Coordinates of C-alpha atoms and ligand atoms in Angstrom, one line a residue:
M283 CA 167.7 171.8 342.2
T284 CA 169.2 170.1 345.2
L285 CA 166.9 169.4 348.1
K286 CA 167.8 167.8 351.4
T287 CA 166.2 164.3 351.2
R288 CA 165.3 163.0 354.6
F289 CA 165.3 159.2 355.1
M290 CA 163.2 157.7 357.8
R291 CA 162.7 154.0 358.8
V292 CA 159.2 152.9 359.5
N293 CA 157.9 149.7 360.9
P294 CA 156.1 148.0 357.9
E295 CA 153.6 146.2 360.2
A296 CA 152.8 148.9 362.7
P297 CA 153.9 152.3 361.2
E298 CA 154.9 154.7 364.0
E299 CA 152.3 157.5 364.2
D300 CA 154.9 160.2 364.7
T301 CA 156.7 159.3 361.5
I302 CA 153.5 159.0 359.5
R303 CA 152.3 162.4 360.9
K304 CA 155.6 164.0 359.7
A305 CA 155.3 162.5 356.2
A306 CA 151.7 163.5 355.9
R307 CA 152.6 167.0 356.8
V308 CA 155.2 167.1 354.0
L309 CA 152.4 165.9 351.6
R310 CA 149.9 168.5 352.8
R311 CA 152.6 171.3 352.2
G312 CA 153.0 170.1 348.6
G313 CA 156.2 168.1 349.0
L314 CA 157.1 164.7 347.6
V315 CA 157.3 161.5 349.8
A316 CA 158.5 158.1 348.6
F317 CA 156.7 155.3 350.4
P318 CA 156.5 151.5 350.2
T319 CA 153.5 149.7 348.6
E320 CA 153.1 146.0 348.2
T321 CA 154.1 146.3 344.5
V322 CA 157.0 148.8 344.3
Y323 CA 157.9 152.1 346.0
G324 CA 155.7 155.0 345.0
L325 CA 156.6 158.7 344.8
G326 CA 153.6 160.5 346.4
A327 CA 152.2 163.9 346.1
D328 CA 148.8 165.3 347.2
A329 CA 146.6 164.4 344.2
L330 CA 144.5 167.5 344.6
N331 CA 147.4 169.8 344.5
A332 CA 148.4 170.6 340.9
E333 CA 151.8 172.1 341.8
A334 CA 152.7 169.1 343.9
V335 CA 151.8 166.7 341.2
Q336 CA 153.8 168.8 338.7
A337 CA 156.9 168.4 341.0
I338 CA 156.6 164.6 340.5
F339 CA 157.2 165.0 336.8
V340 CA 160.2 167.1 337.4
A341 CA 161.8 164.9 340.1
K342 CA 161.4 161.8 337.9
G343 CA 162.1 163.3 334.6
R344 CA 158.7 161.9 333.5
P345 CA 157.2 162.7 330.2
L346 CA 154.3 165.1 330.8
D347 CA 151.9 163.0 328.7
N348 CA 152.2 160.0 331.0
P349 CA 149.3 160.0 333.6
I350 CA 149.8 159.0 337.3
I351 CA 148.0 156.4 339.4
V352 CA 146.1 157.9 342.3
H353 CA 146.3 155.9 345.6
V354 CA 143.4 155.7 348.1
A355 CA 142.9 154.3 351.5
G356 CA 139.1 153.6 351.0
V357 CA 135.9 154.5 349.3
E358 CA 136.1 158.0 350.9
E359 CA 139.2 159.1 348.9
L360 CA 138.0 157.1 345.8
K361 CA 135.0 159.4 345.7
L362 CA 137.3 162.5 345.6
T363 CA 138.8 161.1 342.3
T364 CA 135.6 160.0 340.5
D365 CA 131.8 160.5 340.6
D366 CA 131.2 157.4 338.6
I367 CA 131.7 153.9 340.0
T368 CA 130.2 151.0 338.1
T369 CA 128.9 147.9 339.9
E370 CA 131.5 145.8 338.2
Q371 CA 134.2 148.1 339.6
E372 CA 132.7 147.9 343.0
A373 CA 132.8 144.1 342.8
L374 CA 136.5 144.2 341.7
A375 CA 137.3 146.6 344.5
D376 CA 135.6 144.4 347.0
K377 CA 137.5 141.5 345.9
F378 CA 141.0 142.9 345.1
W379 CA 141.4 145.9 347.2
P380 CA 143.6 146.5 349.0
G381 CA 145.8 145.0 346.4
P382 CA 147.8 145.3 343.2
L383 CA 144.8 146.1 340.9
T384 CA 144.6 149.6 339.3
M385 CA 141.3 150.5 337.6
I386 CA 140.5 153.2 335.2
F387 CA 137.6 155.6 336.3
K388 CA 135.9 158.7 334.8
K389 CA 137.9 161.5 336.3
S390 CA 136.2 163.9 338.8
A391 CA 136.4 167.6 338.0
R392 CA 138.2 168.1 341.4
L393 CA 141.4 166.3 340.3
P394 CA 144.0 168.6 338.6
A395 CA 144.6 167.9 334.9
A396 CA 148.3 167.2 335.7
V397 CA 147.5 163.9 337.4
T398 CA 145.8 162.4 334.4
A399 CA 147.9 164.3 331.7
G400 CA 144.8 165.9 330.5
R401 CA 142.8 162.8 330.0
N402 CA 139.1 162.4 331.2
T403 CA 139.9 159.2 333.0
V404 CA 141.9 158.5 336.1
A405 CA 143.8 155.3 337.2
V406 CA 143.1 154.5 341.0
R407 CA 144.2 151.7 343.3
M408 CA 144.2 151.0 347.0
P409 CA 147.6 149.5 348.0
R410 CA 148.0 146.6 350.4
N411 CA 150.7 148.1 352.7
E412 CA 150.1 149.4 356.2
V413 CA 152.6 152.4 355.7
A414 CA 151.0 153.4 352.4
L415 CA 147.4 153.2 353.9
A416 CA 148.4 155.1 357.1
L417 CA 150.1 157.8 355.0
I418 CA 147.1 158.3 352.7
K419 CA 144.7 158.5 355.7
A420 CA 146.9 160.9 357.6
A421 CA 147.3 163.1 354.5
G422 CA 143.4 163.3 354.3
N423 CA 143.6 163.3 350.4
P424 CA 144.2 160.8 347.7
V425 CA 147.9 160.4 346.9
A426 CA 149.2 160.6 343.3
A427 CA 152.1 158.2 343.0
P428 CA 154.1 156.8 340.1
S429 CA 156.9 154.3 340.8
A430 CA 159.6 156.1 342.7
N431 CA 162.4 155.7 340.1
L432 CA 163.9 158.0 337.6
S433 CA 161.9 157.8 334.4
G434 CA 162.9 154.8 332.4
R435 CA 164.8 152.9 335.1
P436 CA 163.5 149.7 336.8
S437 CA 161.0 150.4 339.6
P438 CA 162.3 150.5 343.1
T439 CA 161.6 147.4 345.2
A440 CA 163.7 148.8 348.3
A441 CA 164.1 152.2 349.7
E442 CA 167.8 152.1 348.8
H443 CA 166.8 152.0 345.2
V444 CA 164.6 155.2 345.7
F445 CA 167.7 156.8 347.3
E446 CA 169.9 155.9 344.4
D447 CA 167.5 157.5 341.9
L448 CA 166.0 160.4 343.8
N449 CA 168.3 161.7 346.5
G450 CA 168.4 165.4 346.3
R451 CA 165.2 165.6 344.3
I452 CA 162.5 164.8 346.9
Q453 CA 161.7 165.8 350.5
L454 CA 161.4 162.4 352.2
I455 CA 161.8 158.7 351.8
L456 CA 160.0 156.3 354.1
D457 CA 161.9 153.0 354.3
G458 CA 159.4 150.2 355.1
G459 CA 161.7 147.5 354.0
P460 CA 161.7 145.4 350.8
V461 CA 158.3 145.1 348.9
E462 CA 156.2 142.0 348.7
V463 CA 155.3 141.7 344.9
G464 CA 158.2 143.4 343.2
L465 CA 156.3 144.3 340.0
E466 CA 153.9 147.1 339.3
S467 CA 150.2 146.6 339.6
T468 CA 147.8 145.2 337.0
V469 CA 146.1 148.0 335.2
L470 CA 142.6 147.2 334.0
D471 CA 140.3 149.2 331.8
T472 CA 136.7 148.2 332.4
S473 CA 135.2 150.9 330.1
R474 CA 135.3 148.4 327.1
R475 CA 133.8 145.0 326.4
P476 CA 135.5 142.8 327.2
P477 CA 137.5 144.7 329.8
V478 CA 141.3 145.1 328.8
I479 CA 144.4 144.5 330.8
L480 CA 146.6 147.5 329.9
R481 CA 149.5 146.3 332.0
P482 CA 149.8 142.8 333.4
G483 CA 150.7 142.4 337.2
A484 CA 150.3 140.2 340.2
I485 CA 146.4 140.0 339.7
T486 CA 146.2 137.8 336.7
R487 CA 143.7 137.7 333.9
E488 CA 142.5 134.2 335.2
E489 CA 141.8 135.7 338.7
L490 CA 139.8 138.7 337.1
E491 CA 137.9 136.4 334.8
I492 CA 136.5 134.2 337.6
L493 CA 134.9 137.4 338.9
I494 CA 133.9 139.4 335.8
G495 CA 134.0 137.0 332.8
P496 CA 136.2 137.3 329.7
V497 CA 139.1 139.8 330.0
A498 CA 141.3 140.7 327.0
M499 CA 145.0 141.3 327.1
G500 CA 145.9 144.8 325.6
G501 CA 147.8 144.3 322.4
K502 CA 150.7 146.6 321.6
G503 CA 148.4 149.0 319.7
Q504 CA 145.8 149.2 322.5
Q505 CA 148.4 149.8 325.1
L506 CA 149.8 152.6 323.0
A507 CA 146.5 154.3 322.7
R508 CA 145.0 153.6 326.1
S509 CA 147.9 153.5 328.5
P510 CA 150.4 156.0 327.4
G511 CA 153.0 155.0 330.0
T512 CA 153.6 151.7 328.2
R513 CA 154.8 153.6 325.2
H514 CA 157.7 155.2 326.9
R515 CA 161.1 153.5 327.6
H516 CA 160.3 151.6 330.8
Y517 CA 161.5 149.2 333.3
S518 CA 164.9 149.0 331.8
P519 CA 168.4 148.8 333.0
R520 CA 171.1 150.9 331.4
A521 CA 172.7 147.8 329.9
R522 CA 171.3 146.4 326.7
V523 CA 169.1 143.4 327.5
I524 CA 169.0 140.2 325.5
L525 CA 166.5 137.5 326.4
A526 CA 167.3 133.8 326.0
A527 CA 164.8 130.9 326.0
E528 CA 164.1 129.3 329.4
N529 CA 166.5 126.4 330.3
D530 CA 168.3 126.7 327.0
V531 CA 171.8 126.0 328.3
S532 CA 173.5 125.9 324.8
A533 CA 171.9 129.2 323.6
I534 CA 172.8 131.0 326.8
S535 CA 176.3 129.7 326.8
H536 CA 176.8 130.7 323.2
L537 CA 175.6 134.2 324.0
V538 CA 178.0 134.5 326.9
E539 CA 181.0 133.2 324.6
Q540 CA 180.0 135.7 321.9
H541 CA 180.1 138.7 324.2
R542 CA 183.2 137.5 326.0
Q543 CA 185.0 137.4 322.7
G544 CA 183.7 140.9 322.0
G545 CA 185.4 141.9 325.2
R546 CA 182.2 143.2 326.7
K547 CA 181.5 143.0 330.4
M548 CA 178.1 141.2 330.9
G549 CA 175.5 140.3 333.5
V550 CA 173.6 137.0 333.3
I551 CA 170.3 136.6 335.2
L552 CA 169.2 132.9 335.4
H553 CA 166.6 131.0 337.5
N554 CA 167.7 127.4 336.3
P555 CA 171.0 125.9 337.2
M556 CA 173.6 126.3 334.4
P557 CA 177.3 125.7 334.2
I558 CA 178.0 129.4 333.8
E559 CA 180.6 130.8 336.2
D560 CA 180.4 134.2 337.9
E561 CA 183.6 135.9 337.1
P562 CA 184.8 139.6 336.7
M563 CA 183.6 140.0 333.1
V564 CA 180.5 137.7 333.5
R565 CA 178.5 138.6 336.6
V566 CA 176.0 135.8 337.2
R567 CA 172.9 136.2 339.3
I568 CA 170.6 133.3 340.1
L569 CA 167.0 134.1 340.9
P570 CA 164.6 131.6 342.6
N571 CA 162.8 129.4 340.2
E572 CA 159.5 130.0 342.0
L573 CA 157.9 132.8 340.0
D574 CA 156.5 135.0 342.9
Q575 CA 160.0 135.0 344.4
L576 CA 161.6 135.6 341.1
A577 CA 159.3 138.6 340.4
R578 CA 160.1 140.0 343.8
Q579 CA 164.0 140.0 343.1
L580 CA 164.1 140.8 339.4
F581 CA 164.4 144.6 339.4
A582 CA 167.0 144.5 342.3
A583 CA 169.1 142.1 340.2
M584 CA 168.9 144.4 337.2
R585 CA 170.0 147.4 339.4
E586 CA 172.8 145.5 341.0
L587 CA 174.3 144.5 337.6
D588 CA 173.8 148.1 336.3
Q589 CA 175.9 149.2 339.3
M590 CA 178.6 146.8 338.1
D591 CA 178.6 148.6 334.8
V592 CA 177.8 145.6 332.6
E593 CA 177.3 146.5 329.0
V594 CA 174.9 143.7 328.2
M595 CA 172.5 141.7 330.3
I596 CA 171.5 138.2 329.2
I597 CA 168.3 137.2 331.0
E598 CA 166.6 133.8 330.9
K599 CA 162.9 134.0 329.9
T600 CA 160.2 132.6 332.3
R601 CA 157.1 130.6 331.7
E602 CA 154.0 132.9 331.4
E603 CA 151.8 131.3 334.0
G604 CA 150.7 133.4 337.0
I605 CA 152.8 136.4 337.6
G606 CA 155.1 135.1 334.8
A607 CA 153.0 136.9 332.2
A608 CA 153.9 140.2 334.0
V609 CA 157.6 139.2 334.3
M610 CA 157.7 138.5 330.6
D611 CA 155.9 141.8 329.8
R612 CA 158.7 143.7 331.7
L613 CA 161.5 141.7 330.2
T614 CA 160.2 142.2 326.7
R615 CA 159.9 145.9 327.2
A616 CA 163.4 146.0 328.7
A617 CA 164.8 144.2 325.8
S618 CA 163.1 146.3 323.2
S619 CA 164.1 149.8 324.5
Ligands
LIG755 O1 152.1 149.2 341.3 C1 152.0 150.3 340.9 O2 151.1 150.5 340.1 C2 153.0 151.4 341.3 C3 152.8 151.7 342.7 C4 153.6 152.9 343.2 O3 151.4 151.9 343.0 N1 152.8 152.6 340.4 C5 153.1 152.7 339.1 O4 152.9 153.9 338.5 O5 153.6 151.7 338.5 P1 153.6 154.3 337.1 O6 153.3 155.7 337.0 O7 155.0 153.9 337.1 O8 152.7 153.5 336.0 C6 151.4 153.9 335.8 C7 150.8 153.2 334.6 C8 151.4 153.8 333.4 O9 151.6 152.8 332.4 C9 150.3 154.9 333.0 O10 150.4 155.2 331.6 C10 149.1 154.2 333.3 O11 149.4 153.5 334.5 N2 147.9 155.0 333.6 C11 147.8 156.0 334.4 N3 146.7 156.7 334.4 C12 146.1 156.2 333.2 C13 144.8 156.4 332.6 N4 144.0 157.4 332.9 N5 144.5 155.6 331.5 C14 145.3 154.6 331.1 N6 146.5 154.3 331.7 C15 146.9 155.0 332.7
LIG756 MG1 156.9 153.5 336.5

């Protein structure tokens, strides 16, 4: 199934109307359009078109039991996805939308079952990205969009990553430049007391608690049952990932030596200065120490090292403050798959 994938640049601050109109037409005809959001690139389909949504699963090789996040540009589209918005959810949307917060709602009968993988709930968010918002408005319907990567690979933080994974599998890629956050949205389930974070992201537990009081972090078991996507192999490079304690120069040097002796080509991703040289068998990438910037560049570094065919990736852990909790969540998943 080879499609001709079009690639169109779009101004991220002031998206060209003509480009958006073309992309919206692809969606309305049931096609797939990859587009930038503030978190990662999404692979969009008309959320009310069951066949179009099914095409997402095929293009990504996504397990059919993994439900998809629906993207809205405002309350109008939100009301096409759910008939049941609580006052707490209204307050959260007021404060954090547009932005990297996904909330779980009771699903409206209008939404095809494919979007929610047969569940009676739907995950919805309003992205903070002019291209995404313009596209959703022009399409006139909510847009179902998982991250625009092949299933199991790190999420795309630039249009080139989407091309690498999905060229020939989708109709159109909108290139709005590199993303702002670099990790997927926070997924919050407010149907339980206290509300539960099913997937940590840029909106932190602390920020949520200021508005709505105590919030729980989904344990492994909860994530398994409530957010099926977190069960699948996810966010991971092809290479085997080994995590090392932050700033532990001797542990990291030891790991490098051990794999050097095994003759294995390796990648090393650090954010603290260490005396480890970049050389043909040891490709070293230094990320910024500042956590927001580190988060923005992490997936790109994983992809770059994968392209170099490293067998092992040794990655320095981060502290868990702010977006660091989400970084560590993704690293832990990558290391365990
Ligand atoms: O930042 C993001 O959220 C990006 C951009 C494109 O918006 N999207 C994204 O989608 O990361 P995806 O499909 O890669 O991850 C969606 C996550 C999965 O873990 C999925 O299981 C969970 O959200 N999810 C979706 N619908 C759900 C539901 N009804 N109940 C619980 N979890 C749900
Ligand atoms: Mg994904």
